[in-house]
């Protein structure tokens, strides 16, 4: 069957292929479905269950979720865990995989992830540890918080780090955003 696209559809397809990507983005689905749980989890129960099934199927063997739109392994992991945490008696095995991933992913200096975005990744790791509430993560969390304290600038901010990664290779970073996440992680 031959499909004929309009000029607008061709342009959309070009942008999907070269800039945005095709298919569902696990972190976007997790954020949207989290909002549905807050809005009315009973009304949207079927949608939430289907989305969670998809999200769990996208968890990497190591325990994290990869994000199409965000740098590092921890933003996607955090937003997926935040959604799953709305169902405290469920998803124990998934949460265990996240815990194991965090244990193996922390650097010796207390940070998480690669050099370019350690403050953001460390903040998201702390958010995950707060949600998981495993007592054995407490020492790791303290070490991660100490890393953030040591990397705070004299004026109270943290350096801007790459956060959003569009395919156009124009990363978005913001000192304000990094600082807001780091401060929240220190609460």
PDB file of C-alpha atoms in Angstrom:
ATOM      1  CA  UNK A   1       0.000   0.000   0.000  1.00  0.00           C
ATOM      2  CA  UNK A   2       1.433   3.343  -1.051  1.00  0.00           C
ATOM      3  CA  UNK A   3       1.119   6.137   1.489  1.00  0.00           C
ATOM      4  CA  UNK A   4       1.070   9.697   0.247  1.00  0.00           C
ATOM      5  CA  UNK A   5       2.204  12.297   2.771  1.00  0.00           C
ATOM      6  CA  UNK A   6       1.340  15.970   2.791  1.00  0.00           C
ATOM      7  CA  UNK A   7       4.199  18.476   2.970  1.00  0.00           C
ATOM      8  CA  UNK A   8       3.526  18.976   6.698  1.00  0.00           C
ATOM      9  CA  UNK A   9       3.603  15.207   7.302  1.00  0.00           C
ATOM     10  CA  UNK A  10       6.892  14.926   5.402  1.00  0.00           C
ATOM     11  CA  UNK A  11       8.373  17.708   7.517  1.00  0.00           C
ATOM     12  CA  UNK A  12       7.115  16.036  10.705  1.00  0.00           C
ATOM     13  CA  UNK A  13       8.627  12.715   9.620  1.00  0.00           C
ATOM     14  CA  UNK A  14      11.953  14.422   8.873  1.00  0.00           C
ATOM     15  CA  UNK A  15      12.024  16.008  12.328  1.00  0.00           C
ATOM     16  CA  UNK A  16      11.044  12.704  13.954  1.00  0.00           C
ATOM     17  CA  UNK A  17      13.879  10.948  12.146  1.00  0.00           C
ATOM     18  CA  UNK A  18      16.575  13.596  12.616  1.00  0.00           C
ATOM     19  CA  UNK A  19      15.732  15.442  15.828  1.00  0.00           C
ATOM     20  CA  UNK A  20      13.133  13.868  18.094  1.00  0.00           C
ATOM     21  CA  UNK A  21      13.048  10.166  17.421  1.00  0.00           C
ATOM     22  CA  UNK A  22      10.139   7.814  16.867  1.00  0.00           C
ATOM     23  CA  UNK A  23       8.172   5.796  19.362  1.00  0.00           C
ATOM     24  CA  UNK A  24       7.337   6.203  23.015  1.00  0.00           C
ATOM     25  CA  UNK A  25       9.884   7.769  25.358  1.00  0.00           C
ATOM     26  CA  UNK A  26       9.872   5.923  28.666  1.00  0.00           C
ATOM     27  CA  UNK A  27      10.604   9.051  30.727  1.00  0.00           C
ATOM     28  CA  UNK A  28       7.805  10.995  29.017  1.00  0.00           C
ATOM     29  CA  UNK A  29       5.355   8.129  29.556  1.00  0.00           C
ATOM     30  CA  UNK A  30       6.397   7.881  33.222  1.00  0.00           C
ATOM     31  CA  UNK A  31       5.880  11.611  33.792  1.00  0.00           C
ATOM     32  CA  UNK A  32       2.490  11.593  32.074  1.00  0.00           C
ATOM     33  CA  UNK A  33       1.227   8.503  33.877  1.00  0.00           C
ATOM     34  CA  UNK A  34       2.501   9.838  37.210  1.00  0.00           C
ATOM     35  CA  UNK A  35       0.287  12.876  36.585  1.00  0.00           C
ATOM     36  CA  UNK A  36      -2.656  10.556  35.875  1.00  0.00           C
ATOM     37  CA  UNK A  37      -2.118   8.776  39.208  1.00  0.00           C
ATOM     38  CA  UNK A  38      -2.207  12.113  41.000  1.00  0.00           C
ATOM     39  CA  UNK A  39      -5.255  13.271  39.061  1.00  0.00           C
ATOM     40  CA  UNK A  40      -7.471  10.182  39.396  1.00  0.00           C
ATOM     41  CA  UNK A  41      -5.829   6.768  39.635  1.00  0.00           C
ATOM     42  CA  UNK A  42      -9.176   4.934  39.618  1.00  0.00           C
ATOM     43  CA  UNK A  43     -10.500   6.669  36.541  1.00  0.00           C
ATOM     44  CA  UNK A  44      -7.294   6.002  34.595  1.00  0.00           C
ATOM     45  CA  UNK A  45      -6.517   2.605  36.134  1.00  0.00           C
ATOM     46  CA  UNK A  46      -6.426   0.691  32.838  1.00  0.00           C
ATOM     47  CA  UNK A  47      -4.173   3.254  31.141  1.00  0.00           C
ATOM     48  CA  UNK A  48      -1.876   3.383  34.170  1.00  0.00           C
ATOM     49  CA  UNK A  49      -1.556  -0.415  34.296  1.00  0.00           C
ATOM     50  CA  UNK A  50      -0.746  -0.658  30.573  1.00  0.00           C
ATOM     51  CA  UNK A  51       1.800   2.136  30.823  1.00  0.00           C
ATOM     52  CA  UNK A  52       3.494   0.595  33.852  1.00  0.00           C
ATOM     53  CA  UNK A  53       3.739  -2.724  32.025  1.00  0.00           C
ATOM     54  CA  UNK A  54       5.495  -0.896  29.164  1.00  0.00           C
ATOM     55  CA  UNK A  55       7.770   1.016  31.557  1.00  0.00           C
ATOM     56  CA  UNK A  56       8.843  -2.144  33.368  1.00  0.00           C
ATOM     57  CA  UNK A  57       9.564  -3.833  30.036  1.00  0.00           C
ATOM     58  CA  UNK A  58      11.960  -0.989  29.213  1.00  0.00           C
ATOM     59  CA  UNK A  59      14.046  -1.302  32.392  1.00  0.00           C
ATOM     60  CA  UNK A  60      17.604  -2.255  31.472  1.00  0.00           C
ATOM     61  CA  UNK A  61      19.021  -5.483  32.866  1.00  0.00           C
ATOM     62  CA  UNK A  62      21.360  -3.418  35.076  1.00  0.00           C
ATOM     63  CA  UNK A  63      18.345  -1.752  36.720  1.00  0.00           C
ATOM     64  CA  UNK A  64      18.118   1.710  35.161  1.00  0.00           C
ATOM     65  CA  UNK A  65      16.003   3.296  32.430  1.00  0.00           C
ATOM     66  CA  UNK A  66      17.541   5.014  29.462  1.00  0.00           C
ATOM     67  CA  UNK A  67      16.150   8.409  28.502  1.00  0.00           C
ATOM     68  CA  UNK A  68      15.912   9.642  24.969  1.00  0.00           C
ATOM     69  CA  UNK A  69      15.608  13.262  26.058  1.00  0.00           C
ATOM     70  CA  UNK A  70      17.837  13.524  29.141  1.00  0.00           C
ATOM     71  CA  UNK A  71      21.518  12.932  29.816  1.00  0.00           C
ATOM     72  CA  UNK A  72      22.682  10.172  32.116  1.00  0.00           C
ATOM     73  CA  UNK A  73      20.995   7.088  33.481  1.00  0.00           C
ATOM     74  CA  UNK A  74      19.344   8.578  36.515  1.00  0.00           C
ATOM     75  CA  UNK A  75      16.678  11.052  35.378  1.00  0.00           C
ATOM     76  CA  UNK A  76      14.719   8.332  33.590  1.00  0.00           C
ATOM     77  CA  UNK A  77      15.283   5.974  36.497  1.00  0.00           C
ATOM     78  CA  UNK A  78      14.014   8.557  38.954  1.00  0.00           C
ATOM     79  CA  UNK A  79      10.809   9.417  37.075  1.00  0.00           C
ATOM     80  CA  UNK A  80      10.006   5.733  36.494  1.00  0.00           C
ATOM     81  CA  UNK A  81      10.618   4.915  40.155  1.00  0.00           C
ATOM     82  CA  UNK A  82       8.564   7.920  41.262  1.00  0.00           C
ATOM     83  CA  UNK A  83       5.601   6.494  39.335  1.00  0.00           C
ATOM     84  CA  UNK A  84       6.088   2.941  40.633  1.00  0.00           C
ATOM     85  CA  UNK A  85       6.374   4.274  44.167  1.00  0.00           C
ATOM     86  CA  UNK A  86       2.734   5.364  43.951  1.00  0.00           C
ATOM     87  CA  UNK A  87       2.011   1.646  44.393  1.00  0.00           C
ATOM     88  CA  UNK A  88       4.047   0.862  47.539  1.00  0.00           C
ATOM     89  CA  UNK A  89       3.089  -2.803  47.856  1.00  0.00           C
ATOM     90  CA  UNK A  90       3.963  -3.627  44.244  1.00  0.00           C
ATOM     91  CA  UNK A  91       7.041  -3.813  42.036  1.00  0.00           C
ATOM     92  CA  UNK A  92       9.457  -5.027  44.719  1.00  0.00           C
ATOM     93  CA  UNK A  93      11.697  -6.855  42.229  1.00  0.00           C
ATOM     94  CA  UNK A  94      11.917  -3.769  40.018  1.00  0.00           C
ATOM     95  CA  UNK A  95      12.853  -1.615  43.010  1.00  0.00           C
ATOM     96  CA  UNK A  96      15.473  -4.165  44.069  1.00  0.00           C
ATOM     97  CA  UNK A  97      17.084  -3.918  40.619  1.00  0.00           C
ATOM     98  CA  UNK A  98      17.220  -0.141  40.976  1.00  0.00           C
ATOM     99  CA  UNK A  99      18.829  -0.471  44.398  1.00  0.00           C
ATOM    100  CA  UNK A 100      21.432  -2.896  43.048  1.00  0.00           C
ATOM    101  CA  UNK A 101      22.132  -0.563  40.131  1.00  0.00           C
ATOM    102  CA  UNK A 102      22.668   2.397  42.468  1.00  0.00           C
ATOM    103  CA  UNK A 103      25.023   0.394  44.670  1.00  0.00           C
ATOM    104  CA  UNK A 104      27.180  -0.500  41.676  1.00  0.00           C
ATOM    105  CA  UNK A 105      27.008   2.919  40.019  1.00  0.00           C
ATOM    106  CA  UNK A 106      28.255   5.233  42.754  1.00  0.00           C
ATOM    107  CA  UNK A 107      31.744   6.630  42.234  1.00  0.00           C
ATOM    108  CA  UNK A 108      34.398   6.649  44.965  1.00  0.00           C
ATOM    109  CA  UNK A 109      33.870  10.397  45.515  1.00  0.00           C
ATOM    110  CA  UNK A 110      30.174   9.853  46.306  1.00  0.00           C
ATOM    111  CA  UNK A 111      28.922  11.070  42.932  1.00  0.00           C
ATOM    112  CA  UNK A 112      27.015   9.186  40.274  1.00  0.00           C
ATOM    113  CA  UNK A 113      27.455   9.001  36.501  1.00  0.00           C
ATOM    114  CA  UNK A 114      29.981  10.528  34.156  1.00  0.00           C
ATOM    115  CA  UNK A 115      32.044  13.687  34.601  1.00  0.00           C
ATOM    116  CA  UNK A 116      29.852  16.008  32.542  1.00  0.00           C
ATOM    117  CA  UNK A 117      26.743  15.875  34.691  1.00  0.00           C
ATOM    118  CA  UNK A 118      27.681  14.500  38.071  1.00  0.00           C
ATOM    119  CA  UNK A 119      25.717  17.070  40.080  1.00  0.00           C
ATOM    120  CA  UNK A 120      22.454  16.334  38.268  1.00  0.00           C
ATOM    121  CA  UNK A 121      22.943  12.566  38.235  1.00  0.00           C
ATOM    122  CA  UNK A 122      23.911  12.587  41.900  1.00  0.00           C
ATOM    123  CA  UNK A 123      20.777  14.586  42.719  1.00  0.00           C
ATOM    124  CA  UNK A 124      18.563  12.117  40.845  1.00  0.00           C
ATOM    125  CA  UNK A 125      20.309   9.199  42.575  1.00  0.00           C
ATOM    126  CA  UNK A 126      19.510  10.793  45.935  1.00  0.00           C
ATOM    127  CA  UNK A 127      15.866  11.193  44.877  1.00  0.00           C
ATOM    128  CA  UNK A 128      15.831   7.472  44.037  1.00  0.00           C
ATOM    129  CA  UNK A 129      17.379   6.537  47.375  1.00  0.00           C
ATOM    130  CA  UNK A 130      14.788   8.670  49.188  1.00  0.00           C
ATOM    131  CA  UNK A 131      11.986   6.823  47.386  1.00  0.00           C
ATOM    132  CA  UNK A 132      13.476   3.365  47.893  1.00  0.00           C
ATOM    133  CA  UNK A 133      13.955   3.758  51.641  1.00  0.00           C
ATOM    134  CA  UNK A 134      16.377   0.836  51.945  1.00  0.00           C
ATOM    135  CA  UNK A 135      18.389   1.393  55.161  1.00  0.00           C
ATOM    136  CA  UNK A 136      21.543   0.104  53.468  1.00  0.00           C
ATOM    137  CA  UNK A 137      21.427   3.081  51.072  1.00  0.00           C
ATOM    138  CA  UNK A 138      21.705   5.664  53.860  1.00  0.00           C
ATOM    139  CA  UNK A 139      25.521   5.746  53.904  1.00  0.00           C
ATOM    140  CA  UNK A 140      25.582   6.043  50.109  1.00  0.00           C
ATOM    141  CA  UNK A 141      23.085   8.897  50.260  1.00  0.00           C
ATOM    142  CA  UNK A 142      25.185  10.731  52.843  1.00  0.00           C
ATOM    143  CA  UNK A 143      28.249  10.331  50.638  1.00  0.00           C
ATOM    144  CA  UNK A 144      26.318  11.637  47.620  1.00  0.00           C
ATOM    145  CA  UNK A 145      25.065  14.634  49.577  1.00  0.00           C
ATOM    146  CA  UNK A 146      28.614  15.356  50.737  1.00  0.00           C
ATOM    147  CA  UNK A 147      29.718  15.338  47.085  1.00  0.00           C
ATOM    148  CA  UNK A 148      27.069  17.949  46.276  1.00  0.00           C
ATOM    149  CA  UNK A 149      28.082  20.126  49.226  1.00  0.00           C
ATOM    150  CA  UNK A 150      31.725  19.999  48.138  1.00  0.00           C
ATOM    151  CA  UNK A 151      30.808  21.071  44.593  1.00  0.00           C
ATOM    152  CA  UNK A 152      28.582  23.987  45.522  1.00  0.00           C
ATOM    153  CA  UNK A 153      29.978  27.318  44.365  1.00  0.00           C
ATOM    154  CA  UNK A 154      30.765  30.075  46.822  1.00  0.00           C
ATOM    155  CA  UNK A 155      27.657  31.994  45.695  1.00  0.00           C
ATOM    156  CA  UNK A 156      25.448  29.001  46.590  1.00  0.00           C
ATOM    157  CA  UNK A 157      24.899  27.680  43.063  1.00  0.00           C
ATOM    158  CA  UNK A 158      26.133  24.639  41.171  1.00  0.00           C
ATOM    159  CA  UNK A 159      27.574  24.695  37.661  1.00  0.00           C
ATOM    160  CA  UNK A 160      25.207  24.312  34.744  1.00  0.00           C
ATOM    161  CA  UNK A 161      25.232  20.737  33.463  1.00  0.00           C
ATOM    162  CA  UNK A 162      23.772  19.191  30.333  1.00  0.00           C
ATOM    163  CA  UNK A 163      20.216  18.124  31.065  1.00  0.00           C
ATOM    164  CA  UNK A 164      18.121  17.875  27.893  1.00  0.00           C
ATOM    165  CA  UNK A 165      19.742  16.187  24.896  1.00  0.00           C
ATOM    166  CA  UNK A 166      17.960  16.960  21.644  1.00  0.00           C
ATOM    167  CA  UNK A 167      19.188  15.171  18.555  1.00  0.00           C
ATOM    168  CA  UNK A 168      20.137  18.551  17.091  1.00  0.00           C
ATOM    169  CA  UNK A 169      23.207  18.417  19.396  1.00  0.00           C
ATOM    170  CA  UNK A 170      22.203  21.587  21.186  1.00  0.00           C
ATOM    171  CA  UNK A 171      22.127  20.430  24.811  1.00  0.00           C
ATOM    172  CA  UNK A 172      20.141  22.434  27.291  1.00  0.00           C
ATOM    173  CA  UNK A 173      21.855  23.237  30.548  1.00  0.00           C
ATOM    174  CA  UNK A 174      21.004  25.666  33.292  1.00  0.00           C
ATOM    175  CA  UNK A 175      22.772  26.720  36.466  1.00  0.00           C
ATOM    176  CA  UNK A 176      19.359  27.479  37.984  1.00  0.00           C
ATOM    177  CA  UNK A 177      17.990  24.040  37.168  1.00  0.00           C
ATOM    178  CA  UNK A 178      21.096  22.194  38.415  1.00  0.00           C
ATOM    179  CA  UNK A 179      21.055  24.285  41.594  1.00  0.00           C
ATOM    180  CA  UNK A 180      17.353  23.622  42.208  1.00  0.00           C
ATOM    181  CA  UNK A 181      17.803  19.853  41.892  1.00  0.00           C
ATOM    182  CA  UNK A 182      20.947  19.853  44.057  1.00  0.00           C
ATOM    183  CA  UNK A 183      19.230  21.868  46.780  1.00  0.00           C
ATOM    184  CA  UNK A 184      16.235  19.515  46.738  1.00  0.00           C
ATOM    185  CA  UNK A 185      18.625  16.562  47.057  1.00  0.00           C
ATOM    186  CA  UNK A 186      20.135  18.123  50.182  1.00  0.00           C
ATOM    187  CA  UNK A 187      16.787  18.455  51.983  1.00  0.00           C
TER     188      UNK A 187
END
